[in-house]
XYZ file of C-alpha atoms in Angstrom:
570
model
C 18.523 280.549 -15.975
C 16.517 278.231 -17.825
C 13.503 277.811 -19.232
C 11.058 279.890 -17.486
C 8.886 283.290 -18.404
C 8.954 285.683 -16.237
C 5.254 287.668 -16.728
C 2.663 288.478 -14.500
C -1.175 289.239 -15.466
C -1.901 291.905 -12.597
C -2.222 295.278 -15.076
C -2.325 295.237 -18.791
C 0.434 298.552 -18.574
C 2.817 297.336 -15.858
C 5.742 295.313 -18.087
C 7.884 292.268 -17.084
C 10.212 290.885 -18.841
C 10.430 287.526 -20.311
C 13.528 285.541 -19.518
C 16.028 284.294 -21.855
C 15.559 280.560 -22.964
C 18.144 278.058 -23.385
C 18.056 275.820 -26.623
C 19.420 272.272 -27.429
C 22.763 274.009 -27.606
C 23.941 271.197 -30.810
C 21.001 272.985 -32.367
C 22.334 276.210 -32.104
C 25.520 275.965 -31.825
C 26.095 276.763 -35.624
C 30.311 277.502 -35.522
C 30.644 273.654 -33.264
C 28.597 271.927 -35.898
C 30.382 273.470 -38.919
C 34.048 272.356 -37.334
C 33.081 269.301 -36.430
C 31.659 268.197 -39.926
C 34.578 269.539 -41.613
C 36.860 266.961 -39.616
C 34.524 263.463 -40.235
C 33.010 260.944 -42.590
C 30.007 261.407 -43.882
C 28.939 258.241 -42.456
C 30.784 259.786 -38.533
C 28.758 263.121 -39.235
C 25.745 260.868 -39.182
C 26.524 259.016 -35.865
C 27.891 261.916 -34.171
C 25.219 264.251 -35.278
C 22.257 261.860 -33.797
C 25.098 261.319 -30.489
C 25.432 265.245 -29.969
C 21.153 265.956 -31.153
C 20.227 263.295 -28.028
C 22.724 265.387 -25.252
C 22.041 268.392 -26.224
C 18.107 267.966 -25.436
C 19.921 266.618 -22.220
C 21.462 269.636 -21.059
C 18.731 272.625 -20.883
C 16.079 269.973 -19.282
C 17.946 268.070 -17.013
C 21.426 269.113 -16.936
C 20.748 272.534 -16.117
C 18.741 271.762 -13.068
C 21.004 269.879 -12.173
C 24.763 272.796 -12.035
C 22.186 275.439 -11.027
C 21.182 272.953 -7.695
C 25.033 272.336 -7.471
C 26.029 276.019 -7.721
C 23.557 276.662 -4.727
C 24.246 273.642 -2.554
C 28.152 275.049 -2.348
C 30.670 272.058 -1.242
C 31.364 272.375 3.010
C 34.406 271.289 4.838
C 33.767 269.185 7.833
C 36.730 268.273 9.608
C 35.043 266.634 13.635
C 32.758 264.601 13.612
C 29.889 264.535 16.758
C 32.319 262.971 18.693
C 35.676 264.785 17.937
C 37.805 262.768 15.599
C 38.935 264.285 12.503
C 37.657 263.530 9.615
C 38.414 266.436 6.809
C 34.655 265.542 5.046
C 34.471 267.294 2.123
C 30.011 267.442 1.396
C 29.101 268.471 -1.886
C 25.739 268.335 -2.935
C 23.261 265.423 -5.162
C 23.190 267.202 -8.003
C 27.117 266.788 -7.672
C 26.899 263.211 -7.273
C 24.363 263.233 -10.215
C 27.076 265.128 -13.095
C 29.050 262.778 -12.131
C 26.991 259.522 -13.165
C 26.137 261.497 -16.608
C 30.084 262.122 -17.242
C 30.834 258.284 -16.756
C 27.426 256.999 -18.459
C 27.728 259.729 -21.034
C 31.442 258.851 -21.721
C 32.721 261.947 -21.344
C 35.886 260.368 -21.165
C 35.747 256.850 -22.209
C 35.013 258.140 -25.529
C 38.590 259.345 -25.936
C 40.174 256.293 -24.819
C 37.407 253.938 -26.743
C 38.932 255.515 -30.191
C 35.942 253.662 -31.680
C 36.172 256.037 -34.056
C 39.894 256.365 -34.674
C 41.520 259.879 -34.448
C 37.872 261.267 -34.677
C 37.155 260.184 -31.427
C 38.291 263.449 -29.532
C 36.677 265.652 -31.867
C 33.403 263.914 -30.627
C 34.176 263.825 -27.326
C 35.362 267.345 -27.713
C 32.320 268.458 -29.247
C 29.905 266.867 -26.495
C 32.380 268.957 -23.618
C 31.326 271.758 -25.145
C 28.072 271.528 -25.054
C 28.129 269.705 -20.939
C 30.180 272.693 -20.511
C 28.349 275.457 -19.845
C 25.264 273.549 -17.686
C 27.650 271.689 -15.979
C 28.665 273.646 -12.493
C 32.266 273.247 -14.024
C 32.838 269.154 -13.577
C 34.398 269.544 -16.678
C 37.480 270.396 -14.245
C 37.307 266.767 -12.700
C 37.149 266.094 -16.280
C 39.860 267.217 -17.681
C 42.226 265.912 -14.744
C 40.948 262.449 -15.248
C 41.330 262.810 -18.949
C 44.573 264.057 -18.160
C 46.330 261.613 -15.567
C 44.407 258.188 -18.041
C 46.669 259.366 -20.592
C 49.319 260.108 -18.372
C 49.365 256.272 -17.342
C 48.494 255.313 -20.583
C 52.501 256.549 -21.545
C 53.836 255.382 -18.466
C 53.889 251.204 -18.989
C 53.050 250.714 -15.305
C 50.723 247.655 -15.562
C 49.835 248.399 -12.282
C 48.360 250.935 -13.051
C 46.970 250.117 -16.284
C 45.220 247.110 -14.987
C 43.456 249.142 -11.954
C 43.418 252.652 -12.361
C 42.835 252.823 -16.167
C 40.134 251.164 -15.952
C 38.157 253.202 -13.694
C 38.987 256.621 -14.736
C 37.211 255.280 -18.727
C 35.014 254.265 -16.703
C 31.254 254.553 -18.346
C 29.883 253.198 -15.419
C 28.604 255.066 -12.306
C 30.158 253.882 -8.642
C 32.834 252.025 -11.303
C 34.222 255.782 -13.265
C 36.600 257.745 -11.216
C 37.630 261.175 -11.383
C 41.467 262.304 -10.754
C 42.437 265.281 -8.645
C 45.841 267.546 -10.188
C 48.030 268.678 -7.293
C 51.013 270.573 -8.393
C 50.507 273.854 -6.659
C 52.625 275.160 -3.414
C 53.039 278.355 -1.937
C 56.354 278.586 -3.633
C 54.928 279.271 -6.524
C 52.108 277.959 -8.785
C 53.195 277.755 -12.330
C 56.909 277.433 -11.396
C 57.227 273.936 -9.687
C 60.888 274.327 -8.965
C 60.267 275.867 -5.812
C 58.516 272.265 -5.074
C 59.028 271.574 -1.653
C 56.877 268.141 -0.640
C 58.952 265.560 -0.655
C 58.977 261.754 -1.522
C 60.325 259.379 1.422
C 60.443 255.193 0.595
C 59.463 254.063 4.211
C 58.833 250.588 4.978
C 58.823 249.525 1.336
C 56.972 252.114 0.082
C 56.846 255.653 -0.927
C 55.172 258.578 1.008
C 54.634 261.736 0.220
C 55.078 265.146 3.050
C 54.264 268.231 2.956
C 51.681 271.160 1.699
C 49.709 271.685 -1.529
C 47.831 275.064 -1.680
C 45.525 274.607 -4.750
C 44.105 270.859 -4.841
C 41.207 271.122 -6.871
C 38.334 268.163 -7.056
C 39.370 267.257 -3.936
C 36.737 264.725 -3.774
C 38.218 262.806 -7.012
C 39.262 259.043 -5.455
C 43.217 259.548 -6.730
C 45.540 262.041 -7.939
C 48.396 262.537 -9.388
C 51.208 264.711 -7.057
C 54.540 265.859 -8.837
C 56.873 265.256 -5.574
C 60.915 266.061 -5.075
C 62.669 262.294 -4.529
C 65.502 263.416 -0.891
C 68.637 262.858 -2.425
C 69.378 259.046 -1.439
C 66.146 258.150 -0.739
C 64.804 255.371 -3.026
C 64.737 251.554 -3.392
C 68.439 250.973 -1.744
C 69.547 254.428 -1.158
C 70.019 255.056 -5.259
C 67.353 256.534 -6.081
C 68.639 260.580 -7.119
C 67.042 263.608 -5.975
C 64.627 265.288 -8.602
C 60.801 266.385 -9.252
C 58.574 263.188 -9.698
C 54.957 262.476 -10.504
C 53.491 259.748 -8.290
C 49.995 258.430 -8.380
C 47.792 258.416 -4.684
C 44.604 257.435 -4.021
C 43.012 259.235 -1.284
C 41.351 257.210 0.940
C 41.888 253.907 2.002
C 39.702 250.601 2.671
C 37.781 252.072 4.955
C 37.069 254.774 3.042
C 38.812 257.504 5.112
C 41.401 259.718 3.869
C 45.175 258.034 4.399
C 47.327 260.410 5.682
C 46.050 263.499 3.926
C 45.038 266.359 5.863
C 42.196 269.073 4.531
C 43.517 272.396 6.015
C 40.582 274.473 4.350
C 38.431 275.344 1.408
C 39.081 277.889 -0.844
C 36.533 280.868 -1.238
C 36.880 281.269 -4.614
C 35.676 284.227 -7.359
C 34.043 281.797 -9.653
C 33.627 278.171 -9.340
C 31.950 277.754 -6.581
C 30.904 274.361 -7.113
C 33.853 272.725 -7.239
C 35.561 271.932 -3.781
C 39.094 273.414 -4.088
C 41.286 272.653 -1.313
C 44.775 273.331 0.927
C 45.926 269.454 2.058
C 48.385 268.810 3.946
C 50.485 265.312 3.264
C 51.613 263.127 6.134
C 52.644 260.276 4.781
C 50.537 259.031 1.676
C 51.299 255.841 0.126
C 52.331 257.113 -3.376
C 53.504 254.627 -6.240
C 56.166 256.395 -9.085
C 54.936 257.417 -12.162
C 58.237 257.338 -14.567
C 61.670 257.485 -13.632
C 63.420 259.495 -10.774
C 63.417 262.904 -12.196
C 60.773 263.004 -14.836
C 58.096 264.946 -13.068
C 58.317 267.612 -15.247
C 58.453 265.568 -18.691
C 55.559 263.331 -17.790
C 53.190 266.823 -15.841
C 53.523 267.809 -19.667
C 51.880 265.029 -21.153
C 49.396 265.897 -18.593
C 49.069 268.969 -19.212
C 48.759 268.472 -23.127
C 44.856 267.549 -22.234
C 44.221 269.774 -19.863
C 45.415 273.116 -21.554
C 42.582 271.067 -24.572
C 39.614 271.272 -22.216
C 40.467 273.949 -21.015
C 39.920 275.727 -24.910
C 36.732 273.650 -25.089
C 35.007 274.933 -22.252
C 35.984 278.435 -23.142
C 34.124 277.860 -26.418
C 31.137 276.438 -25.006
C 30.792 278.661 -22.384
C 30.848 282.023 -25.618
C 28.516 279.522 -27.272
C 26.224 279.946 -24.440
C 26.757 283.950 -24.477
C 25.580 284.297 -27.448
C 22.489 281.385 -26.702
C 21.575 283.944 -24.142
C 22.114 287.136 -26.198
C 20.275 286.091 -29.284
C 17.090 284.724 -27.211
C 17.203 287.929 -24.736
C 17.436 290.125 -28.631
C 14.243 288.700 -29.981
C 12.658 289.500 -26.799
C 13.848 292.718 -25.609
C 12.420 295.729 -27.032
C 13.757 299.394 -26.911
C 13.392 302.518 -28.208
C 9.693 301.126 -30.288
C 11.428 298.037 -31.522
C 13.044 295.026 -30.850
C 16.976 294.749 -29.810
C 16.918 292.417 -32.413
C 16.521 294.820 -34.974
C 18.456 297.640 -33.637
C 21.715 297.918 -36.110
C 24.320 298.411 -33.846
C 23.217 295.603 -31.513
C 22.996 293.264 -34.905
C 26.871 294.115 -35.494
C 27.984 293.375 -31.850
C 26.329 290.660 -32.084
C 27.973 289.875 -35.653
C 31.412 290.335 -34.059
C 30.828 288.390 -31.299
C 29.788 285.246 -33.679
C 32.930 285.949 -35.693
C 35.466 286.113 -33.206
C 33.570 282.671 -31.820
C 33.609 280.867 -34.718
C 37.057 281.391 -35.353
C 38.080 279.973 -31.724
C 35.701 276.487 -32.254
C 38.258 276.721 -35.566
C 41.440 276.921 -33.834
C 39.844 274.081 -30.975
C 39.164 271.750 -32.971
C 42.234 271.955 -35.728
C 44.224 270.948 -32.177
C 42.161 268.367 -30.719
C 41.426 266.332 -34.374
C 46.000 266.427 -33.649
C 45.834 265.729 -30.541
C 43.491 262.740 -31.918
C 45.479 261.508 -34.796
C 49.052 261.887 -32.504
C 47.210 259.666 -29.900
C 46.633 257.153 -32.474
C 49.986 256.810 -34.012
C 48.553 258.598 -37.501
C 50.520 262.273 -36.968
C 53.303 262.938 -38.782
C 56.430 264.847 -37.303
C 55.115 268.207 -38.881
C 52.013 267.453 -37.369
C 53.142 266.761 -33.939
C 55.072 270.118 -34.091
C 52.078 272.071 -34.589
C 50.408 270.366 -31.452
C 53.275 270.829 -29.368
C 52.880 274.710 -30.282
C 49.382 275.111 -30.631
C 47.884 273.476 -27.444
C 49.554 276.232 -25.632
C 48.402 279.651 -28.069
C 45.163 277.761 -29.072
C 44.791 277.629 -24.593
C 46.085 281.255 -23.748
C 43.898 283.083 -27.281
C 40.697 281.239 -25.910
C 40.672 282.313 -22.526
C 40.941 285.745 -22.752
C 38.764 285.832 -25.688
C 35.933 283.405 -23.257
C 36.728 286.717 -20.866
C 35.742 288.991 -23.483
C 32.729 287.422 -24.813
C 31.230 287.138 -20.713
C 31.837 290.313 -20.813
C 29.973 291.778 -23.392
C 27.112 289.389 -22.381
C 26.922 290.912 -19.305
C 26.436 294.310 -21.236
C 23.956 293.174 -23.423
C 21.842 292.672 -20.876
C 21.738 296.101 -19.322
C 21.293 295.978 -15.099
C 19.584 292.785 -15.765
C 23.533 291.233 -16.532
C 24.372 293.058 -13.556
C 21.635 290.985 -10.929
C 23.235 288.003 -9.686
C 20.006 285.805 -9.397
C 19.516 286.068 -13.752
C 22.624 283.700 -13.922
C 24.297 286.331 -15.936
C 27.088 287.782 -14.219
C 28.042 283.728 -13.126
C 29.510 284.068 -16.717
C 32.269 286.377 -16.392
C 33.080 285.388 -12.452
C 33.276 281.204 -13.899
C 35.654 282.923 -16.994
C 37.945 284.609 -15.167
C 39.809 281.368 -14.370
C 40.270 280.213 -18.539
C 43.319 282.107 -17.855
C 45.014 280.781 -14.864
C 44.359 277.260 -15.035
C 46.965 275.475 -16.820
C 49.000 278.189 -17.137
C 48.657 282.331 -17.633
C 48.503 283.829 -20.758
C 52.499 284.836 -19.856
C 53.320 281.537 -18.804
C 51.914 280.145 -22.134
C 53.917 282.734 -23.648
C 56.803 281.414 -22.708
C 55.783 277.812 -23.451
C 55.662 278.986 -27.450
C 58.849 280.323 -27.315
C 60.517 277.141 -25.617
C 58.269 275.796 -28.517
C 59.719 277.099 -31.155
C 63.428 277.304 -30.443
C 63.211 273.136 -28.869
C 61.207 271.410 -31.026
C 61.353 274.276 -34.408
C 57.870 274.216 -34.140
C 57.292 277.401 -36.193
C 57.855 276.384 -39.323
C 55.679 273.311 -39.282
C 53.021 275.942 -38.310
C 53.303 278.238 -40.747
C 53.274 276.389 -43.372
C 50.920 274.198 -42.833
C 48.752 277.505 -42.543
C 50.291 278.946 -46.169
C 49.191 275.506 -47.513
C 45.843 276.238 -46.464
C 45.937 279.750 -47.830
C 46.507 278.528 -51.105
C 43.550 276.659 -51.408
C 41.273 280.103 -50.590
C 40.014 282.080 -53.205
C 40.901 285.569 -53.725
C 37.555 286.901 -53.426
C 37.945 285.829 -50.055
C 39.864 288.420 -47.614
C 42.647 286.319 -47.489
C 46.085 289.164 -48.959
C 45.131 290.524 -45.305
C 46.073 287.408 -43.346
C 48.606 286.574 -45.670
C 50.448 290.104 -45.187
C 49.928 288.779 -41.026
C 51.538 286.152 -40.989
C 54.423 287.321 -42.831
C 54.863 289.987 -40.810
C 54.397 287.718 -37.847
C 57.500 285.239 -39.494
C 59.667 288.476 -39.688
C 59.715 289.110 -36.258
C 60.189 285.716 -35.425
C 63.224 286.044 -37.052
C 64.134 289.309 -36.424
C 63.779 288.096 -31.968
C 65.555 284.468 -33.049
C 68.932 286.973 -32.289
C 68.012 288.743 -29.260
C 68.726 288.424 -26.201
C 66.340 286.319 -23.705
C 64.814 289.148 -21.827
C 64.157 290.814 -25.939
C 62.199 287.990 -26.783
C 60.367 287.343 -23.603
C 59.140 291.484 -23.453
C 57.438 290.614 -26.948
C 55.863 286.984 -26.446
C 53.248 287.707 -25.204
C 52.175 290.040 -28.408
C 53.359 287.574 -30.343
C 51.736 284.674 -29.299
C 48.063 286.163 -29.252
C 49.153 287.814 -32.548
C 49.503 284.061 -33.792
C 46.936 282.482 -32.722
C 44.413 284.498 -33.529
C 46.418 284.461 -37.070
C 45.846 280.830 -37.054
C 42.351 280.743 -36.160
C 41.988 283.483 -39.221
C 43.281 280.986 -41.895
C 41.408 278.224 -40.313
C 38.209 280.107 -40.741
C 39.043 281.239 -43.803
C 39.137 277.655 -45.194
C 36.178 276.660 -43.846
C 34.352 279.409 -45.563
C 35.282 278.130 -49.159
C 32.965 275.412 -48.557
C 30.735 277.454 -45.831
C 28.650 280.819 -46.356
C 27.660 281.682 -43.462
C 31.641 280.854 -42.571
C 32.035 283.326 -45.359
C 30.619 285.716 -43.606
C 33.006 285.397 -40.206
C 35.943 285.153 -41.802
C 35.115 288.354 -43.771
C 34.724 290.009 -39.865
C 36.659 288.461 -38.017
C 39.524 289.391 -40.293
C 38.686 292.678 -41.092
C 38.394 292.839 -37.018
C 41.874 291.722 -36.428
C 43.350 294.387 -39.400
C 46.892 294.261 -39.286
C 49.932 292.488 -37.395
C 52.395 294.883 -36.190
C 54.889 293.882 -33.655
C 54.597 296.116 -30.459
C 58.968 297.332 -30.976
C 57.989 298.911 -34.221
C 55.157 301.225 -33.085
C 55.979 304.617 -32.834
C 55.357 304.230 -28.848
C 57.500 301.759 -28.741
C 59.608 301.595 -24.889
C 62.900 299.495 -24.368
C 62.742 297.312 -20.660
C 64.843 299.618 -19.491
C 62.112 301.811 -19.455
C 58.951 299.502 -19.673
C 60.066 298.756 -15.990
C 60.711 302.164 -15.103
C 56.768 302.759 -15.696
C 55.647 299.487 -14.920
C 56.841 300.192 -11.303
C 56.012 303.677 -10.228
C 53.967 303.636 -7.754
C 57.187 301.792 -6.209
């Protein structure tokens, strides 16, 4: 994709379709602008607009070109040099290196930790990420893990890490800026880290890690956060108990060679082709413990809170990209005697997509706003509880929406949307990773149940949504969303005394509906002062309709029947 027009002057009767043009995504991203403006001061808005407008100009003319180059020149693994020495060098394109430099200079991670604008710093940072992501060949993946690692180190209280690694992770200087990997997944299970087999041994005065990691994204980073199981009695003086623990690892030694790490192969993935993802063997790599033994899951949770919201803002950026392409194509492509922008059914489709994307955008920026407040110590207890439940809800919901948006974008181009070198199919291939990274839809639905049961997070969220609805006039469709919210609360109360299996069986439907309802309330609130948001809110709430628990429907089935049906082919 780019600002190129495909045409021919061979004959006036020969037709060649123009390629869609990519605009400055900030100028075109009205939903992102609305969501940001509503959450910052006038002074901040003026400053943010200037920065985002300038950055948006770079996206179609510079960053897009680098992203396309990185996609064409994908990473390769060179395991041996010419003399037979094992080197395990992952070679990436020049463009990938340039994207790293841009990310550093633009403060894509640093903005969140400089906190120049207090809690609103995260809002500026995530707005910038939304513009950067669709053009960046998924360089946002290493940025997400870098930001998550920075937050873990910031909270860790380990001086050696804060004085060294943290400064690199939050630097704006190319060459000094580091990215971080996140090595959790093993063959024994993705999200189920209880099966972790990588072990930590205390040898020669330092911790060393042994075992295999099955998925390691951004494997060209300078450091990584690694989950490992401390061997029983393996601590200093033999006093450390066994348990899952988080470790800090630097990948290379003083000579720049991998230090106790073997790269077995690169993954051949459906999408995210420019992003190096590898299978590793850890063969005594030196490591530093982060926190106390057995605190690994707790520490990782702090990292995932950041990366899940990165996943969500990338979804919003991807949806915005799809809409930009669709709109550009609609005002150029003619069918049945007129532009498809003048075809009523196509306009209906595009309007509904914009409404759904606007709802997702409001949901993400609301969660980011809460994250900024919590990190600055300004969140109330209730706001922290809301953030706890909104983080998995926002991630699971926006991931599903991003896939639907990408699929609809391809369809809107007809046959051209199915042709690889138009660049359109990549939207769908890349979007499919969103509901997988940082927890699948089902895993996050179960996390939502934990947030409700252990953190009491549902009540503050419902109270906040109800409070926002009080300020919405009856001229807007708030009655339907109020009924929807009430139905969800009723369902939650009924399920509270049910068996764990029964709760889990309905967790997915409930979580998606709750996220969708929260998005609808936030979009309604925006509609009070913005006419375009009012159009989006009315359409979105009309599309999502009422909510009825699946077990209350006529076709509801119990768990035993569901299992019989699900496993029918066996």
